[in-house]
Amino acid sequence: MESLFKNSSIPPVTFVFEEKYRKDSSAIIQSMSLKEYGTVYAWSDSLFDLYSAYGISALSLVSSNGTILFNKPLKALTQEDVRMLQGDKKPVSDTFELPREVAQHAYEEMLTDGNRFYFCDVRKMKIDVVGLRDLKYQKTLSVEQQDVKAAFDLALGKGAYGSNKRALNSLHVPNQEVLQYYALSDSGLIAVAAYTCIAAINGTDTAVAGFYAVHKFGDGTTTTVFPDLPFLRKTFFQDKGNLISCEPAAYYYNGAYFAAIRKSDTAKSLSGKRFLAKLLPDHGRLRYQELFDYRMPDVYTNGNNAFPVFDGAYCMLPLANRIYSLSGKEVLELNGLTFKVSQDFFTPPDKYIVAFKVQNDNVTLIYHVQEKRQYHLFRYDLKKGQILFDKIIPSGRNKPVVDWNDNNYVYYRLGDHLLIRQHHANF
């Protein structure tokens, strides 16, 4: 408010409150020091509904004929917005109301492919899809029971789903079917699910184990399973005598799957070891084809934050300033981006990368600062080898995503039902 009123070009301000606050008007005006701004007050539900940001307190700029020129939640308002308003310009930011099908739900992941938003629910094993242009609910992608049964058949043999469920129930083992990893591929959304099952030991005894399945959503749902499953500290291939195990992180690109791998011994062996394999789908199962000669950076003292993130033909590790090619090309380094990691497994790193996008000669990435619980938008010029900017994103409850069509913008969720699209210049 102080910034707004420093400039005499700011039009008269009217404070609009809901009708229920009329009885407390004197206390509100006094406690918020509103008198010093010489404003007009209105206590009206209809006006509040009209000018608030879908029920959330907002600043609205209204023309003389009543047209709303600008409307933005107060929680998302920035100093740059104020400067733009003082200069009689509309701030570069948009506020959207999410459809009711997703507005009241918390999601672990939000993704976009430039045409749609995907809101991912781990426990319910579903993804709600919303159109990017009109913010209308389109459909829900679900791992249906036939998909789960198909995964059990591929991993354990025909009819394995029913027999395993009966065995797990007899042992009072809770149902543990969850989606553990999501990625947008060049042909649809990838979701990696973890399933609990019964595995035989030495041909006689049994134990509770599990396996991973990849569900790819495109025109339909395609299910594939990782090889040599179920896993009970088992491995899925050998490379020059080393036992290699698979992790629930997979990505589909150009007809092949790319999976995070680990050596099967202790976590200490991760430092300096390879982390990425190429697999090909073969009759519902993934077959090992190639192990990339990319080494886990020395910053990895344990297995924390070791799942790669992908974009197009590239991947990054959350704690590494390097871009790896899925075709084995030269590794690109981002100078000036560093990570601090403790030797203690339970102490998180100072920050970690959650998403990135390579476009022309630039890479734009989002990283999360643990201590401050902040997301940053970071851009690097690959040709010049320098950082272009590193800014704090005024994000909401969910991880922000870079606008697929213009990486100068990010989308982030504010409250339950608002989605903000904002230019990095206005952070």
XYZ file of C-alpha atoms in Angstrom:
427
model
C 0.000 0.000 0.000
C 2.835 2.411 0.820
C 4.397 1.725 -2.561
C 1.107 2.222 -4.377
C 0.395 5.578 -2.769
C 3.871 6.981 -3.400
C 2.706 7.814 -6.908
C -0.141 10.275 -7.364
C -1.153 8.618 -10.656
C -2.643 5.700 -8.744
C -6.444 6.002 -9.012
C -8.681 6.189 -5.918
C -8.686 2.975 -3.910
C -11.822 1.277 -2.616
C -11.582 -1.488 -0.035
C -14.238 -4.142 -0.575
C -15.128 -6.487 2.276
C -17.660 -9.259 2.571
C -20.919 -8.240 4.209
C -20.256 -10.354 7.308
C -17.391 -8.023 8.312
C -19.528 -4.861 8.411
C -20.110 -5.225 12.150
C -16.314 -5.151 12.700
C -15.642 -2.298 10.260
C -14.211 0.162 12.815
C -11.820 -2.390 14.264
C -10.685 -3.526 10.817
C -10.046 0.011 9.538
C -8.097 0.875 12.682
C -6.066 -2.334 12.966
C -5.066 -2.215 9.276
C -4.263 1.546 9.387
C -6.494 2.157 6.368
C -7.498 5.721 7.282
C -4.130 7.132 6.257
C -4.840 6.212 2.656
C -8.076 8.224 2.469
C -9.951 5.372 0.916
C -13.574 4.436 0.318
C -15.033 1.291 1.913
C -17.691 -1.081 0.647
C -19.281 -4.001 2.496
C -20.838 -6.093 -0.241
C -20.804 -9.808 -1.065
C -21.567 -9.177 -4.740
C -18.699 -6.702 -5.160
C -16.323 -8.981 -3.263
C -17.237 -11.910 -5.530
C -16.694 -9.681 -8.561
C -13.313 -8.227 -7.641
C -11.669 -10.879 -5.487
C -9.537 -13.567 -7.115
C -12.105 -16.372 -6.904
C -12.710 -15.675 -3.208
C -9.118 -14.800 -2.279
C -8.147 -11.228 -1.355
C -6.858 -9.460 -4.443
C -5.903 -6.146 -5.997
C -8.081 -5.185 -8.962
C -7.587 -2.333 -11.404
C -10.960 -1.210 -12.798
C -11.593 1.187 -15.696
C -14.141 4.009 -15.578
C -16.657 1.830 -17.426
C -16.241 -1.039 -14.932
C -13.921 -3.278 -16.990
C -11.425 -5.204 -14.852
C -8.007 -4.403 -16.345
C -5.941 -6.327 -13.809
C -6.709 -8.765 -11.001
C -4.157 -10.591 -8.881
C -4.185 -12.232 -5.417
C -2.453 -10.113 -2.771
C -0.319 -13.096 -1.789
C 1.135 -13.155 -5.300
C 1.605 -9.388 -5.664
C 5.216 -8.267 -6.170
C 7.093 -4.973 -6.117
C 7.426 -5.266 -9.882
C 3.624 -5.399 -10.137
C 3.454 -2.130 -8.181
C 6.030 -0.485 -10.438
C 4.085 -1.583 -13.526
C 0.858 -0.172 -12.072
C 2.597 3.122 -11.269
C 3.750 3.286 -14.865
C 0.180 2.703 -16.066
C 1.098 -0.724 -17.461
C -0.550 -4.069 -16.888
C 1.719 -6.426 -14.909
C 2.886 -9.558 -16.741
C 0.974 -12.142 -14.738
C -2.201 -14.143 -15.107
C -4.469 -15.779 -12.552
C -6.616 -18.777 -13.439
C -9.239 -20.673 -11.503
C -8.759 -24.416 -11.497
C -11.839 -26.545 -12.228
C -13.683 -27.996 -9.239
C -12.517 -31.529 -10.110
C -8.974 -30.623 -9.041
C -9.392 -27.427 -6.994
C -9.891 -29.044 -3.591
C -7.269 -31.778 -3.903
C -3.608 -31.891 -2.947
C -1.344 -33.467 -5.545
C 2.229 -34.666 -5.228
C 3.153 -33.576 -8.737
C 2.066 -31.077 -11.398
C 3.359 -31.449 -14.967
C 2.638 -29.773 -18.311
C 3.321 -30.674 -21.932
C 2.317 -27.333 -23.418
C -1.263 -28.427 -24.117
C -2.404 -29.904 -20.795
C -1.701 -29.920 -17.079
C -1.319 -33.250 -15.287
C -2.118 -33.337 -11.564
C -0.708 -36.592 -10.169
C -2.119 -38.404 -7.139
C 0.267 -41.063 -5.825
C -2.023 -42.945 -3.459
C -5.102 -43.006 -5.647
C -2.952 -43.934 -8.648
C -4.624 -41.396 -10.901
C -3.760 -38.299 -12.901
C -6.310 -35.537 -13.447
C -5.878 -33.792 -16.799
C -6.773 -30.119 -17.352
C -6.575 -28.199 -20.651
C -3.938 -25.483 -20.652
C -5.817 -23.041 -22.877
C -9.201 -23.044 -21.172
C -8.354 -24.594 -17.769
C -11.214 -27.052 -18.218
C -11.135 -30.524 -16.704
C -10.648 -33.056 -19.523
C -10.297 -36.536 -18.033
C -8.705 -38.722 -15.382
C -5.942 -41.153 -16.260
C -6.070 -44.110 -13.885
C -4.182 -47.318 -13.397
C -7.208 -49.583 -13.669
C -7.509 -53.067 -12.208
C -6.910 -54.655 -15.624
C -3.617 -52.725 -15.828
C -2.574 -54.009 -12.398
C -3.524 -57.566 -13.358
C -1.554 -57.218 -16.596
C 1.497 -56.111 -14.597
C 1.223 -59.154 -12.282
C 0.792 -61.492 -15.269
C 3.888 -60.096 -16.969
C 6.030 -60.154 -13.832
C 4.864 -63.379 -12.162
C 2.860 -65.392 -14.689
C -0.740 -65.758 -15.789
C -3.289 -65.428 -12.973
C -0.697 -64.187 -10.472
C -2.782 -61.242 -9.305
C -5.485 -63.270 -7.550
C -3.135 -65.788 -5.933
C -0.828 -63.046 -4.665
C -3.652 -61.003 -3.203
C -4.989 -64.030 -1.345
C -1.525 -64.823 0.004
C -0.917 -61.217 1.087
C -4.309 -61.076 2.815
C -3.551 -64.269 4.713
C -0.328 -62.673 5.963
C -2.204 -59.455 6.851
C 0.070 -57.431 4.562
C -1.567 -54.080 3.657
C -2.279 -53.284 0.035
C 0.666 -51.266 -1.271
C 0.026 -50.202 -4.818
C 1.447 -46.710 -5.346
C 2.803 -44.589 -8.169
C 6.362 -43.640 -7.301
C 7.618 -41.688 -10.289
C 6.176 -39.558 -13.109
C 7.703 -38.214 -16.315
C 6.428 -36.699 -19.543
C 7.800 -38.564 -22.559
C 7.656 -37.867 -26.280
C 4.575 -40.103 -26.599
C 2.633 -39.537 -23.381
C 2.800 -39.617 -19.615
C 4.924 -42.262 -17.860
C 4.052 -43.493 -14.357
C 6.135 -46.078 -12.499
C 4.153 -48.146 -10.001
C 5.429 -50.300 -7.132
C 3.475 -53.463 -6.358
C 3.724 -55.786 -3.377
C 3.786 -59.518 -4.069
C 4.923 -62.905 -2.749
C 8.279 -64.250 -3.909
C 9.754 -67.721 -3.578
C 13.092 -68.220 -1.833
C 15.213 -71.265 -2.656
C 12.177 -72.826 -4.282
C 10.487 -73.676 -0.961
C 10.073 -70.669 1.347
C 8.203 -67.489 0.503
C 8.624 -63.857 1.479
C 6.955 -60.513 0.864
C 8.673 -58.790 -2.054
C 7.676 -56.406 -4.836
C 8.172 -55.321 -8.414
C 8.013 -52.208 -10.594
C 5.773 -51.695 -13.602
C 5.731 -48.844 -16.098
C 2.320 -47.586 -17.197
C 2.473 -45.356 -20.283
C -0.631 -43.284 -20.985
C -1.179 -42.405 -24.637
C -4.075 -43.493 -26.831
C -4.497 -46.276 -24.263
C -2.553 -47.603 -21.281
C 0.525 -49.678 -22.084
C 2.019 -51.744 -19.270
C 5.559 -53.110 -19.122
C 7.562 -54.539 -16.209
C 11.199 -54.414 -15.288
C 13.162 -57.633 -15.925
C 14.163 -60.293 -13.383
C 11.299 -59.582 -11.023
C 10.053 -59.719 -8.327
C 12.904 -58.072 -6.464
C 14.047 -59.333 -3.083
C 17.449 -57.680 -3.129
C 17.707 -59.227 -6.575
C 19.296 -57.776 -9.674
C 18.148 -57.321 -13.211
C 21.373 -57.628 -15.189
C 25.127 -58.040 -14.861
C 27.755 -55.752 -16.324
C 31.357 -56.988 -16.278
C 30.757 -58.888 -13.081
C 28.894 -56.103 -11.305
C 25.368 -56.801 -10.109
C 23.090 -53.963 -11.182
C 19.658 -53.272 -9.665
C 16.833 -51.083 -10.910
C 15.175 -48.074 -9.263
C 11.607 -46.795 -9.791
C 12.550 -44.005 -12.191
C 11.952 -44.520 -15.896
C 11.491 -42.363 -18.994
C 10.433 -43.111 -22.571
C 12.104 -41.423 -25.542
C 12.477 -42.312 -29.208
C 11.210 -45.889 -28.801
C 13.331 -46.820 -25.775
C 13.120 -46.650 -21.988
C 15.786 -45.060 -19.800
C 15.990 -46.227 -16.205
C 17.927 -45.254 -13.095
C 20.190 -48.089 -11.924
C 22.296 -48.810 -8.845
C 24.941 -51.281 -7.835
C 23.404 -53.876 -5.556
C 25.863 -53.482 -2.673
C 26.108 -50.601 -0.189
C 25.082 -47.005 -0.769
C 28.737 -45.963 -0.440
C 29.433 -47.532 -3.805
C 27.240 -44.938 -5.536
C 30.024 -42.340 -5.597
C 31.641 -42.368 -9.011
C 29.471 -45.197 -10.358
C 27.197 -45.304 -13.382
C 23.523 -44.431 -12.952
C 21.664 -44.737 -16.276
C 20.667 -47.695 -18.461
C 18.819 -48.009 -21.755
C 16.106 -50.684 -21.982
C 13.927 -51.843 -24.859
C 10.329 -53.103 -24.545
C 9.967 -56.741 -25.575
C 6.579 -58.484 -25.224
C 5.664 -56.537 -22.099
C 9.063 -56.761 -20.428
C 12.025 -54.411 -20.504
C 15.285 -55.872 -21.810
C 18.676 -54.407 -21.011
C 20.434 -52.890 -24.024
C 23.065 -50.425 -22.855
C 24.708 -49.012 -19.746
C 25.799 -45.403 -20.222
C 29.316 -44.458 -19.221
C 28.066 -41.560 -17.084
C 29.480 -41.533 -13.568
C 27.659 -40.483 -10.424
C 29.367 -37.214 -9.323
C 31.399 -37.154 -6.122
C 28.737 -34.980 -4.464
C 26.681 -38.181 -4.066
C 27.903 -39.489 -0.732
C 24.686 -41.508 -0.291
C 21.625 -42.505 -2.274
C 19.562 -39.397 -1.516
C 18.170 -37.448 -4.483
C 19.652 -39.893 -6.969
C 16.692 -40.271 -9.344
C 17.338 -38.437 -12.626
C 14.926 -35.918 -14.125
C 14.361 -35.816 -17.887
C 13.574 -33.384 -20.673
C 13.517 -34.396 -24.329
C 16.817 -36.028 -25.221
C 18.500 -35.058 -21.925
C 18.583 -35.921 -18.239
C 20.018 -34.346 -15.092
C 20.701 -35.584 -11.597
C 19.136 -33.483 -8.806
C 22.530 -32.811 -7.183
C 24.709 -32.324 -10.262
C 25.436 -29.307 -12.469
C 25.619 -31.488 -15.581
C 23.306 -32.238 -18.499
C 23.576 -35.778 -19.857
C 22.538 -36.778 -23.367
C 20.373 -39.878 -23.893
C 22.313 -40.521 -27.102
C 25.698 -40.580 -25.363
C 26.884 -37.182 -26.545
C 29.168 -34.828 -24.660
C 28.190 -33.916 -21.091
C 27.392 -30.211 -20.597
C 28.359 -28.472 -17.336
C 26.674 -25.483 -15.703
C 29.455 -23.484 -14.047
C 28.485 -21.665 -10.862
C 25.711 -24.055 -9.816
C 26.911 -25.901 -6.711
C 25.420 -28.215 -4.075
C 26.303 -28.767 -0.413
C 25.739 -32.313 0.811
C 26.267 -33.799 4.271
C 27.874 -37.196 4.866
C 24.890 -37.938 7.090
C 22.215 -39.864 5.192
C 19.419 -38.146 7.159
C 20.642 -34.572 6.547
C 19.202 -33.193 3.295
C 21.340 -31.243 0.794
C 21.087 -27.456 0.686
C 19.169 -27.639 -2.615
C 18.196 -30.028 -5.377
C 16.955 -29.795 -8.981
C 13.310 -30.754 -9.586
C 12.870 -29.935 -13.296
C 14.708 -28.470 -16.272
C 14.133 -27.529 -19.896
C 16.709 -27.224 -22.681
C 15.774 -24.686 -25.349
C 18.123 -23.425 -28.065
C 21.398 -22.504 -26.319
C 19.795 -22.053 -22.875
C 18.828 -24.381 -20.055
C 16.127 -23.239 -17.627
C 15.794 -25.222 -14.414
C 13.859 -25.149 -11.163
C 15.602 -26.069 -7.932
C 14.348 -26.233 -4.343
C 16.170 -24.712 -1.357
C 15.509 -27.001 1.593
C 16.032 -24.701 4.570
C 13.933 -21.805 3.227
C 11.412 -24.016 1.430
C 11.770 -21.900 -1.684
C 11.817 -22.719 -5.369
C 14.229 -20.906 -7.682
C 14.140 -20.323 -11.433
C 17.650 -20.559 -12.843
C 18.790 -19.912 -16.401
C 22.147 -20.684 -17.948
C 23.582 -19.725 -21.347
C 25.233 -22.902 -22.651
C 27.008 -21.094 -25.477
C 28.507 -18.318 -23.339
C 28.943 -20.543 -20.281
C 27.375 -18.121 -17.816
C 24.407 -17.751 -15.471
C 21.760 -15.388 -16.853
C 19.633 -15.176 -13.708
C 18.711 -17.001 -10.494
C 15.392 -15.861 -8.976
C 13.073 -16.935 -6.179
C 9.668 -18.094 -7.453
C 6.671 -16.933 -5.358
C 5.316 -20.474 -5.501
C 2.392 -22.029 -3.716
C 1.888 -25.519 -2.319
C 3.000 -27.413 -5.441
C 6.262 -27.527 -7.313
C 6.215 -24.882 -10.064
C 6.580 -25.881 -13.714
C 8.208 -24.023 -16.583
C 5.814 -22.905 -19.321
C 6.414 -25.402 -22.132
C 5.720 -22.793 -24.838
C 7.696 -19.915 -23.318
C 10.345 -20.642 -20.699
C 10.236 -17.024 -19.492
C 7.071 -17.961 -17.593
C 6.343 -20.420 -14.805
C 3.080 -21.805 -13.498
C 2.544 -22.312 -9.778
C -0.436 -23.135 -7.623
C -1.724 -20.659 -5.049
C -4.099 -21.960 -2.401
C -6.522 -24.675 -3.430
C -8.002 -23.426 -6.648
C -5.781 -20.730 -8.182
C -3.071 -21.187 -10.783
C -0.632 -18.344 -11.459
C 1.313 -17.835 -14.699
C 4.079 -15.329 -14.090
C 7.021 -13.885 -16.027
C 10.404 -14.221 -14.324
C 10.894 -10.440 -14.608
C 8.020 -10.015 -12.150
C 9.210 -12.322 -9.389
